Coordinates of C-alpha atoms in Angstrom, one line a residue:
M1 CA 57.6 -61.1 -13.0
N2 CA 54.3 -61.2 -10.7
R3 CA 51.0 -61.7 -13.0
R4 CA 48.5 -60.5 -10.2
P5 CA 46.6 -57.2 -10.8
F6 CA 47.7 -56.4 -7.2
D7 CA 50.5 -57.8 -5.6
P8 CA 50.2 -58.4 -1.4
R9 CA 53.5 -58.2 -0.6
L10 CA 52.6 -54.3 -1.2
L11 CA 50.8 -54.2 2.0
R12 CA 53.3 -56.3 4.3
R13 CA 56.5 -54.0 2.8
V14 CA 54.5 -50.4 3.0
P15 CA 52.1 -50.4 6.0
A16 CA 51.3 -46.7 5.8
A17 CA 49.2 -47.4 2.3
R18 CA 47.0 -49.6 4.0
R19 CA 44.6 -46.9 5.5
D20 CA 44.1 -45.4 1.6
L21 CA 43.7 -48.7 0.1
A22 CA 40.9 -49.1 2.9
L23 CA 39.7 -45.4 1.6
L24 CA 39.7 -47.0 -1.9
A25 CA 37.8 -49.9 -1.6
L26 CA 35.2 -48.5 0.7
L27 CA 35.1 -45.3 -1.8
G28 CA 34.3 -48.5 -4.7
V29 CA 31.5 -49.6 -2.7
L30 CA 29.9 -46.5 -2.1
A31 CA 30.5 -45.6 -5.8
A32 CA 28.5 -48.7 -6.7
G33 CA 25.6 -47.7 -4.9
L34 CA 25.7 -44.4 -6.2
V35 CA 25.8 -45.6 -10.0
V36 CA 22.5 -47.9 -8.7
A37 CA 20.6 -44.8 -7.4
Q38 CA 21.5 -42.8 -10.0
A39 CA 20.1 -45.1 -12.9
T40 CA 16.9 -45.8 -10.6
A41 CA 16.3 -42.1 -10.3
L42 CA 17.1 -41.8 -13.8
A43 CA 14.8 -44.4 -15.0
V44 CA 11.8 -42.7 -13.0
L45 CA 12.2 -39.5 -14.1
L46 CA 12.4 -40.3 -18.1
A47 CA 9.0 -42.7 -17.4
T48 CA 7.2 -39.9 -15.8
A49 CA 8.5 -37.5 -18.7
F50 CA 7.2 -39.6 -21.2
T51 CA 3.7 -39.1 -19.7
G52 CA 4.2 -35.4 -19.6
Q53 CA 4.9 -35.2 -16.2
L54 CA 7.9 -34.1 -13.8
D55 CA 8.7 -36.5 -10.8
R56 CA 10.2 -34.0 -8.4
V57 CA 11.6 -36.8 -5.7
A58 CA 13.0 -38.5 -8.8
L59 CA 14.8 -35.1 -9.8
A60 CA 16.3 -34.4 -6.9
G61 CA 17.5 -37.6 -6.3
F62 CA 19.1 -37.8 -9.8
V63 CA 20.8 -34.5 -9.0
A64 CA 21.7 -35.5 -5.3
A65 CA 23.0 -38.7 -6.9
V66 CA 25.2 -37.3 -9.6
A67 CA 26.8 -35.0 -7.1
A68 CA 27.7 -37.6 -4.6
R69 CA 29.3 -39.3 -7.4
A70 CA 31.6 -36.6 -8.9
L71 CA 32.5 -36.5 -5.0
V72 CA 33.4 -39.6 -4.8
V73 CA 35.6 -39.9 -7.9
W74 CA 37.3 -36.7 -6.5
A75 CA 38.0 -38.6 -3.3
Q76 CA 39.3 -41.7 -5.1
G77 CA 41.5 -39.5 -7.2
V78 CA 42.9 -37.7 -4.0
A79 CA 43.3 -41.5 -2.0
A80 CA 44.8 -43.0 -5.4
A81 CA 47.5 -39.8 -5.4
R82 CA 48.3 -40.1 -1.9
V83 CA 48.9 -44.0 -1.9
A84 CA 51.1 -43.4 -5.0
A85 CA 53.1 -40.8 -3.1
T86 CA 53.6 -43.2 -0.1
V87 CA 54.6 -46.3 -2.1
K88 CA 57.4 -44.7 -4.4
A89 CA 58.9 -42.8 -1.5
A90 CA 58.8 -46.4 0.8
L91 CA 60.3 -48.5 -2.1
R92 CA 62.8 -45.8 -3.1
A93 CA 63.7 -45.6 0.7
D94 CA 64.0 -49.4 0.8
L95 CA 65.9 -49.7 -2.1
L96 CA 68.6 -47.3 -0.8
G97 CA 68.5 -49.3 2.4
A98 CA 68.9 -52.3 0.2
V99 CA 72.2 -50.8 -1.2
A100 CA 73.3 -49.7 2.1
R101 CA 73.0 -52.8 3.9
H102 CA 74.6 -55.2 0.9
G103 CA 77.5 -53.0 0.1
P104 CA 79.3 -51.7 -3.4
G105 CA 79.6 -55.0 -4.2
W106 CA 75.8 -55.9 -4.6
V107 CA 75.2 -52.8 -6.5
A108 CA 77.7 -54.1 -9.2
G109 CA 76.4 -57.3 -9.3
Q110 CA 72.8 -55.6 -9.6
R111 CA 73.9 -52.9 -11.9
A112 CA 73.8 -49.5 -10.7
G113 CA 72.2 -48.5 -14.3
Q114 CA 69.2 -50.6 -13.8
L115 CA 68.6 -49.7 -10.0
A116 CA 69.3 -46.0 -10.8
T117 CA 66.3 -46.4 -13.6
L118 CA 64.0 -48.8 -11.2
A119 CA 64.5 -45.8 -8.5
G120 CA 63.7 -42.9 -10.9
R121 CA 61.9 -43.4 -14.1
G122 CA 60.6 -47.0 -13.0
L123 CA 58.6 -46.1 -9.7
D124 CA 57.3 -42.6 -11.1
A125 CA 55.4 -44.9 -13.6
L126 CA 53.9 -46.2 -10.7
D127 CA 51.2 -42.9 -10.8
A128 CA 49.2 -44.7 -13.6
Y129 CA 48.7 -47.9 -12.0
F130 CA 47.3 -46.2 -8.6
T131 CA 45.5 -43.2 -10.0
G132 CA 44.1 -45.0 -13.0
Y133 CA 44.3 -48.8 -12.9
L134 CA 43.7 -49.9 -9.1
P135 CA 40.3 -47.7 -8.4
Q136 CA 39.1 -49.0 -11.6
L137 CA 40.3 -52.7 -10.3
V138 CA 37.7 -52.0 -7.4
L139 CA 35.2 -50.7 -9.1
S140 CA 35.5 -53.1 -11.5
V141 CA 34.2 -55.6 -9.2
T142 CA 31.8 -53.2 -6.8
V143 CA 29.4 -51.6 -10.1
P144 CA 29.0 -55.3 -11.6
V145 CA 28.1 -57.1 -8.4
A146 CA 26.0 -53.7 -7.6
V147 CA 23.9 -53.7 -11.0
L148 CA 23.6 -57.3 -11.6
G149 CA 21.8 -57.6 -7.8
R150 CA 19.4 -54.6 -9.0
V151 CA 18.7 -56.2 -12.1
F152 CA 17.7 -59.0 -11.0
L153 CA 15.4 -57.7 -8.8
A154 CA 13.9 -55.7 -11.7
D155 CA 14.5 -58.4 -14.9
W156 CA 15.9 -61.6 -14.1
S157 CA 16.4 -62.9 -17.8
S158 CA 18.5 -59.8 -18.4
A159 CA 20.9 -60.2 -15.2
V160 CA 21.4 -64.0 -16.6
I161 CA 22.3 -62.5 -19.9
I162 CA 24.7 -59.9 -18.0
A163 CA 26.2 -62.6 -15.9
L164 CA 26.9 -64.4 -18.6
T165 CA 28.4 -62.3 -20.9
L166 CA 30.8 -60.4 -18.0
P167 CA 33.3 -62.9 -18.0
L168 CA 33.9 -62.4 -21.8
I169 CA 35.7 -59.1 -21.2
P170 CA 38.4 -60.4 -18.0
I171 CA 39.0 -63.3 -20.6
F172 CA 39.6 -61.5 -23.6
G173 CA 41.9 -59.1 -21.7
A174 CA 44.2 -61.8 -19.8
L175 CA 44.3 -63.2 -23.2
L176 CA 46.1 -60.1 -24.6
G177 CA 47.6 -59.4 -21.2
W178 CA 49.9 -62.0 -21.3
Q179 CA 51.2 -60.8 -24.8
A180 CA 51.3 -57.1 -23.6
Q181 CA 53.4 -58.6 -20.4
A182 CA 55.8 -60.0 -22.6
A183 CA 56.3 -57.0 -24.7
T184 CA 56.3 -54.7 -21.4
E185 CA 59.2 -56.6 -19.7
R186 CA 61.2 -56.8 -23.1
Q187 CA 60.6 -52.7 -23.2
W188 CA 61.5 -52.5 -19.4
R189 CA 64.6 -54.8 -20.1
R190 CA 65.9 -52.3 -22.8
L191 CA 65.1 -49.4 -20.5
S192 CA 67.5 -50.4 -18.0
L193 CA 70.0 -51.6 -20.6
L194 CA 70.2 -48.2 -21.7
G195 CA 69.9 -46.1 -18.2
G196 CA 72.8 -48.8 -17.2
H197 CA 75.1 -47.8 -21.0
F198 CA 74.3 -44.2 -20.2
L199 CA 75.1 -43.7 -16.5
D200 CA 78.3 -45.7 -17.1
M201 CA 79.2 -43.8 -20.6
V202 CA 78.6 -40.6 -18.3
A203 CA 81.1 -41.4 -15.6
G204 CA 83.6 -42.2 -17.7
L205 CA 83.3 -39.2 -20.2
P206 CA 86.6 -37.6 -19.7
T207 CA 88.0 -41.4 -20.5
L208 CA 86.1 -41.3 -23.8
R209 CA 87.2 -38.0 -24.4
A210 CA 90.6 -38.4 -24.1
F211 CA 90.5 -41.5 -26.3
G212 CA 88.3 -40.2 -29.1
R213 CA 85.8 -43.3 -28.5
A214 CA 82.8 -40.4 -27.4
R215 CA 80.9 -40.3 -31.1
A216 CA 81.1 -44.2 -31.5
Q217 CA 79.1 -44.2 -27.3
T218 CA 77.0 -41.9 -28.6
D219 CA 75.9 -44.0 -31.7
A220 CA 75.4 -47.1 -29.4
V221 CA 73.1 -45.3 -27.0
R222 CA 71.1 -44.0 -30.5
R223 CA 71.0 -47.6 -31.1
M224 CA 69.9 -48.6 -27.9
A225 CA 67.3 -46.2 -27.7
D226 CA 65.9 -47.0 -31.2
G227 CA 65.7 -50.5 -29.6
H228 CA 63.8 -49.3 -26.2
R229 CA 61.7 -47.0 -28.9
L230 CA 60.9 -50.2 -31.2
A231 CA 59.9 -52.4 -28.1
T232 CA 57.3 -49.4 -26.6
M233 CA 55.8 -49.1 -30.0
K234 CA 55.4 -52.7 -29.8
T235 CA 53.3 -52.6 -26.4
L236 CA 51.4 -49.6 -27.5
R237 CA 50.2 -51.5 -30.5
I238 CA 49.0 -54.6 -28.0
A239 CA 47.3 -52.0 -25.8
F240 CA 45.2 -50.5 -28.8
L241 CA 44.5 -53.9 -30.2
S242 CA 43.2 -54.9 -26.2
A243 CA 41.1 -51.5 -26.2
L244 CA 39.6 -52.2 -29.7
V245 CA 38.8 -55.6 -28.5
L246 CA 37.4 -54.7 -24.8
E247 CA 34.7 -52.2 -26.7
L248 CA 34.1 -54.8 -29.5
V249 CA 33.2 -57.2 -26.3
A250 CA 31.2 -54.8 -24.5
T251 CA 29.2 -53.5 -27.3
L252 CA 27.9 -56.7 -28.2
S253 CA 27.1 -57.8 -24.7
V254 CA 24.9 -54.5 -24.3
A255 CA 23.4 -55.6 -27.4
L256 CA 22.6 -58.9 -26.2
V257 CA 20.8 -57.2 -23.5
A258 CA 19.4 -54.4 -25.1
V259 CA 17.7 -56.1 -28.1
P260 CA 14.9 -58.5 -26.2
V261 CA 14.6 -55.7 -23.3
G262 CA 13.1 -53.7 -26.5
I263 CA 11.1 -56.5 -28.2
R264 CA 9.6 -57.4 -24.9
L265 CA 9.0 -53.5 -24.4
L266 CA 7.0 -53.4 -27.7
D267 CA 5.0 -56.6 -27.0
G268 CA 3.9 -55.2 -23.7
G269 CA 5.9 -57.8 -21.5
L270 CA 7.9 -55.3 -19.8
A271 CA 7.2 -52.1 -18.2
L272 CA 8.8 -48.9 -19.5
Q273 CA 10.4 -47.7 -16.2
T274 CA 11.9 -51.4 -15.7
A275 CA 13.3 -51.3 -19.3
L276 CA 14.6 -47.9 -18.9
L277 CA 16.3 -49.0 -15.5
V278 CA 18.0 -52.3 -17.5
L279 CA 19.2 -50.2 -20.0
L280 CA 20.8 -47.5 -17.9
L281 CA 22.6 -49.9 -15.9
T282 CA 24.0 -52.6 -18.2
P283 CA 26.4 -50.5 -19.9
E284 CA 27.6 -49.6 -16.2
A285 CA 28.1 -53.0 -15.5
Y286 CA 30.6 -53.6 -18.3
L287 CA 32.2 -50.2 -18.1
P288 CA 34.4 -50.6 -14.9
L289 CA 35.7 -54.1 -16.3
R290 CA 36.8 -52.4 -19.9
T291 CA 38.0 -49.3 -18.2
A292 CA 40.2 -51.5 -16.2
G293 CA 41.3 -53.5 -18.9
S294 CA 42.7 -50.3 -21.3
R295 CA 44.0 -48.6 -17.8
F296 CA 46.0 -51.9 -17.0
H297 CA 48.1 -51.7 -20.3
A298 CA 49.1 -48.1 -19.6
S299 CA 50.1 -49.4 -15.9
M300 CA 52.0 -52.3 -17.0
E301 CA 55.5 -50.7 -16.9
G302 CA 54.7 -49.4 -13.4
L303 CA 53.8 -53.1 -12.3
T304 CA 57.2 -54.4 -13.6
A305 CA 58.9 -51.8 -11.7
L306 CA 56.7 -52.3 -8.2
D307 CA 57.7 -55.8 -9.2
E308 CA 61.6 -55.6 -9.3
A309 CA 61.3 -53.1 -6.8
L310 CA 59.8 -55.2 -4.1
T311 CA 62.1 -58.0 -5.5
L312 CA 65.5 -56.2 -5.3
S313 CA 64.6 -54.2 -1.6
G314 CA 63.4 -57.5 -0.3
S315 CA 65.9 -60.4 -1.8
A316 CA 67.9 -60.5 1.6
P317 CA 66.9 -59.7 5.5
D318 CA 68.4 -56.6 6.6
P319 CA 71.4 -57.7 8.9
T320 CA 71.5 -54.5 10.9
T321 CA 68.2 -55.2 12.0
R322 CA 69.1 -58.6 13.9
V323 CA 70.0 -58.6 17.4
G324 CA 73.0 -60.1 18.1
A325 CA 76.2 -60.3 20.4
L326 CA 78.2 -57.1 20.0
P327 CA 82.3 -57.5 19.2
D328 CA 84.7 -56.1 21.1
G329 CA 87.1 -54.3 18.9
R330 CA 89.7 -54.4 21.5
G331 CA 90.0 -58.1 20.8
E332 CA 91.4 -60.3 18.4
I333 CA 90.1 -60.4 14.6
R334 CA 90.4 -63.5 12.9
F335 CA 89.7 -65.5 9.3
E336 CA 88.9 -68.7 9.4
S337 CA 89.1 -70.2 6.2
V338 CA 87.4 -67.7 4.6
T339 CA 86.0 -67.6 0.8
V340 CA 84.3 -65.1 -1.1
A341 CA 83.1 -65.9 -4.5
Y342 CA 80.7 -63.8 -6.8
E343 CA 79.0 -64.6 -10.2
R344 CA 82.2 -64.9 -12.2
T345 CA 85.1 -65.0 -10.0
T346 CA 86.6 -65.5 -6.6
A347 CA 87.5 -62.4 -4.9
L348 CA 88.9 -64.7 -1.5
R349 CA 89.9 -68.2 -1.5
D350 CA 90.6 -70.0 1.9
V351 CA 91.9 -67.1 4.0
T352 CA 93.1 -67.7 7.2
L353 CA 94.2 -64.7 9.4
T354 CA 94.9 -63.4 12.8
I355 CA 95.0 -59.6 13.7
R356 CA 96.0 -59.1 17.3
P357 CA 95.3 -56.2 19.3
G358 CA 97.1 -52.9 18.5
E359 CA 98.9 -54.9 15.3
R360 CA 99.0 -52.8 12.4
I361 CA 98.5 -54.6 9.1
A362 CA 99.8 -53.3 5.4
V363 CA 98.0 -55.2 2.8
I364 CA 99.5 -55.3 -0.7
G365 CA 98.4 -56.7 -4.2
P366 CA 97.4 -55.9 -7.5
S367 CA 94.2 -54.0 -8.4
G368 CA 91.5 -56.5 -8.3
A369 CA 93.2 -59.3 -6.1
G370 CA 90.6 -59.0 -2.8
K371 CA 92.2 -55.7 -0.8
S372 CA 88.9 -53.9 -0.6
T373 CA 86.8 -57.5 -0.7
L374 CA 88.9 -58.0 2.8
L375 CA 88.1 -54.5 4.4
G376 CA 84.3 -55.1 3.1
L377 CA 84.6 -58.4 5.2
L378 CA 85.3 -56.6 8.6
L379 CA 82.6 -53.7 7.4
G380 CA 80.0 -56.6 7.1
F381 CA 79.5 -55.4 3.6
V382 CA 80.3 -58.6 2.6
T383 CA 79.1 -62.0 3.6
P384 CA 81.8 -64.9 3.3
T385 CA 81.1 -67.6 1.0
A386 CA 82.6 -70.5 3.1
G387 CA 84.3 -69.9 6.4
R388 CA 83.6 -67.0 9.0
V389 CA 85.3 -63.6 10.5
T390 CA 85.2 -63.1 13.9
V391 CA 86.0 -60.5 16.5
G392 CA 86.9 -61.5 20.2
G393 CA 85.3 -64.7 19.7
I394 CA 82.0 -63.3 18.1
D395 CA 81.2 -64.4 14.5
L396 CA 80.1 -61.2 12.4
A397 CA 77.3 -63.3 10.6
D398 CA 75.6 -63.5 14.1
A399 CA 76.8 -60.2 15.2
D400 CA 75.0 -56.7 15.9
L401 CA 76.8 -55.3 12.8
D402 CA 75.7 -51.6 13.7
G403 CA 77.3 -51.8 17.1
W404 CA 80.3 -53.3 15.6
R405 CA 80.7 -50.8 13.1
R406 CA 80.3 -47.9 15.8
Q407 CA 84.0 -49.0 16.6
V408 CA 85.4 -49.5 13.3
A409 CA 87.0 -45.9 11.5
W410 CA 86.9 -46.2 7.9
V411 CA 89.0 -44.2 5.6
P412 CA 88.5 -45.2 2.0
Q413 CA 89.8 -44.4 -1.6
R414 CA 87.9 -41.7 -2.8
A415 CA 86.0 -40.4 0.8
H416 CA 82.6 -39.1 -0.4
L417 CA 81.5 -35.8 1.3
F418 CA 78.2 -34.4 1.0
A419 CA 76.7 -31.0 -0.2
A420 CA 76.4 -29.8 3.7
S421 CA 78.8 -28.0 5.8
L422 CA 82.4 -29.1 6.3
A423 CA 81.8 -29.7 10.0
D424 CA 78.7 -31.8 9.6
N425 CA 81.2 -33.8 6.9
I426 CA 83.3 -34.7 10.0
R427 CA 80.7 -35.2 12.3
L428 CA 79.1 -38.2 9.9
G429 CA 79.8 -40.5 12.2
T430 CA 79.5 -38.9 15.5
P431 CA 76.8 -36.4 14.6
D432 CA 76.1 -35.1 18.3
A433 CA 80.5 -34.7 18.9
P434 CA 80.6 -31.1 20.6
P435 CA 82.6 -28.4 18.6
A436 CA 85.9 -29.2 21.0
E437 CA 86.4 -32.5 19.6
V438 CA 85.8 -31.2 15.9
A439 CA 88.6 -29.0 16.4
T440 CA 90.7 -31.7 17.9
A441 CA 90.4 -34.2 14.9
V442 CA 91.0 -31.1 12.7
H443 CA 94.1 -30.4 13.9
A444 CA 95.0 -33.7 14.0
A445 CA 94.1 -34.6 10.6
A446 CA 96.6 -31.6 9.7
L447 CA 93.4 -29.7 8.4
D448 CA 93.8 -26.2 10.2
D449 CA 95.2 -24.6 7.2
V450 CA 92.0 -25.7 4.8
V451 CA 89.5 -24.7 7.5
A452 CA 91.7 -21.2 7.6
A453 CA 91.2 -20.9 4.1
L454 CA 87.5 -21.2 3.8
P455 CA 85.1 -18.6 4.1
D456 CA 83.4 -19.8 6.7
G457 CA 85.7 -22.2 8.5
L458 CA 84.1 -25.4 9.5
D459 CA 80.7 -23.8 8.8
T460 CA 81.7 -23.5 5.0
L461 CA 79.2 -25.6 2.6
L462 CA 80.7 -27.5 0.5
G463 CA 79.3 -28.7 -3.0
E464 CA 78.0 -32.5 -3.9
R465 CA 81.1 -34.6 -3.6
G466 CA 83.2 -32.3 -1.8
H467 CA 83.6 -29.3 -4.5
G468 CA 86.0 -27.0 -3.8
L469 CA 88.2 -29.6 -2.1
S470 CA 91.3 -30.6 -3.7
S471 CA 91.4 -34.9 -3.2
G472 CA 94.3 -34.2 -0.6
Q473 CA 91.5 -32.2 1.3
R474 CA 88.9 -35.0 0.7
Q475 CA 91.5 -37.6 2.0
R476 CA 92.1 -35.5 5.4
V477 CA 88.4 -34.4 6.1
A478 CA 88.0 -38.8 6.0
L479 CA 91.3 -38.9 8.3
A480 CA 89.2 -35.9 10.7
R481 CA 86.0 -38.1 10.6
A482 CA 88.2 -41.3 11.7
F483 CA 90.0 -39.5 14.5
L484 CA 86.7 -37.9 15.6
R485 CA 85.2 -41.6 15.6
D486 CA 88.0 -42.6 18.2
A487 CA 87.7 -46.2 17.1
P488 CA 90.0 -49.0 18.4
V489 CA 89.5 -50.8 15.4
V490 CA 91.2 -48.4 12.1
L491 CA 90.3 -49.6 8.5
L492 CA 92.5 -47.5 5.4
D493 CA 91.7 -48.5 1.7
E494 CA 95.1 -46.8 0.2
P495 CA 94.9 -43.2 1.6
T496 CA 97.7 -41.9 0.0
A497 CA 96.2 -43.1 -3.8
R498 CA 96.3 -40.2 -6.3
L499 CA 97.8 -37.5 -4.3
D500 CA 100.7 -35.2 -5.1
A501 CA 103.7 -35.4 -2.8
A502 CA 102.6 -32.7 -0.6
A503 CA 99.4 -33.8 0.4
E504 CA 100.7 -37.4 0.4
T505 CA 103.3 -36.1 3.1
A506 CA 100.4 -34.7 5.1
V507 CA 98.3 -37.5 4.9
L508 CA 100.7 -40.0 5.7
S509 CA 101.5 -38.0 9.3
A510 CA 97.9 -37.8 10.1
T511 CA 97.6 -41.6 9.3
R512 CA 100.8 -42.3 11.4
R513 CA 99.0 -40.2 14.5
L514 CA 95.6 -42.2 13.9
V515 CA 96.9 -45.7 14.0
A516 CA 99.1 -45.1 17.0
G517 CA 97.4 -47.2 19.9
R518 CA 94.7 -49.0 17.4
T519 CA 94.3 -52.1 15.7
A520 CA 95.1 -51.0 11.9
L521 CA 94.7 -52.4 8.3
L522 CA 95.9 -50.4 5.6
V523 CA 95.4 -51.3 2.3
A524 CA 98.9 -49.4 0.7
H525 CA 101.4 -49.9 -2.0
R526 CA 103.4 -46.6 -0.9
P527 CA 106.4 -47.5 0.8
A528 CA 105.9 -45.1 3.3
L529 CA 102.8 -46.6 4.5
L530 CA 104.6 -50.2 4.3
R531 CA 107.4 -48.9 6.9
D532 CA 104.6 -48.7 9.5
A533 CA 103.4 -51.9 9.5
D534 CA 104.2 -54.3 12.0
R535 CA 103.8 -57.4 9.1
I536 CA 102.8 -57.1 5.2
L537 CA 100.6 -59.5 3.8
R538 CA 100.1 -59.8 0.2
I539 CA 97.2 -60.8 -1.6
S540 CA 97.4 -62.4 -5.3
D541 CA 94.6 -64.4 -7.2
G542 CA 92.2 -64.3 -3.7
R543 CA 95.1 -65.7 -1.9
V544 CA 97.4 -64.3 1.1
T545 CA 100.7 -64.4 1.9
E546 CA 102.9 -62.9 4.6
L547 CA 105.9 -61.2 2.9
T548 CA 107.5 -60.2 6.2
P549 CA 106.4 -62.1 9.4
V550 CA 108.2 -60.0 12.1
R551 CA 107.4 -59.3 15.6
A552 CA 105.3 -56.0 16.2
G553 CA 107.5 -53.3 16.4
E554 CA 110.6 -55.0 14.9
A555 CA 109.5 -54.1 11.1
R556 CA 109.4 -49.9 11.7

């Protein structure tokens, strides 16, 4: 984990925050000047008050300094809240972008629960860092420097004592911070584990209820929650201990200055106004460091989340931003000795395959054999561990993936529909498609009866994940997307899975129309889909074998 109080990666990854951070630094310098001005005016005011007089100029200066200092504190709060909101929004967008560019396999590898916890509770913890700790971090630099300079001009011996005792606070704070950091990392791991398990349990709740295991999982969540509670309490104990130590060190340091000043004042070796100025400024020198130390512990969860978010979202360059050659979807697709290996398994082993233009390839095999990985390679969601995938002679590793994906129509096993109108869901890949083309795609996907039954037709708003439509209807919406895309390459991942006979017939009919005249790769188990294939490939244990090596057209 990053141990620095400020991560410089933040400025590079969130450039929009630079202006507010610069404003925070400027306000910190201004606040330091106002601290000195306020103490100077108050010292003059009190010194004259002992003589029975009222220095109106000093009073006016003191009131102005207090008012200006209050205004600066308010401005610091506004700037800190704004930079917190900017950073959280940017990091959440980066995390979603990382998920999108790395694909589903990366999400599984990094644990979906961990990402969900990080994007939610984790980044929200940055509020304490930006609004509490960071402004104090700025003040802990500017105020002690300003105070030391002013005290040195008034009484150099007191300035020497302050300069020697000031480092004690960050030293003790760092010693306790190392312990707090380890405890916070354990707390975060517990929270990520709890979030991942809870997310997995909610997703599989019907299965747990069906097998009578819901109560056992409830007990497991309770145990994890207790572990997180104990880790949190240990972190809080260290934070309270830190506050006690820092307060003690600061109090003793102030006493080391105050006692000699008092003795010299009684002996007549120091003027009253100078003594008052030193006594008023000395606590101000230690206060920002003491406050920053205590608020650092409150912000450590946010710092942990910040480090993890910056690491995850920047773990690999975004391939979609690369300017490369644009493959021609009407060209030949080749897999050349492709191997895809994950941490605990190998999905594909030394696959060599050629797909000719206009050819329809059916892929079969048991679950987990590597069929979806084969499609993921063509979509650019999966990167080969060894070997390469070329389209028209262009390696996808060096290609313009955005341009390539515009030439691909993808129909997944479970088409995801969004909480938008049916027309907007169909236009997902071609948002500017005119209504006439949408209507043509609806007809080609055999979706007319569905549109006619909806209250507002294509303008009907769907619920999350297409709530309101059956599985077969959602699959036909995905086919309508593919028809509207009118791409030369079609990838279908078991389009008839989990459908009843009537829905399967409608989807099969639309699928035949979709793949006609296009290069198609179909992951399928149903015999009806296999009959339309030019070749049938079987994947088992990551290896590809051809079952029916016939020429194009003979399989039908």
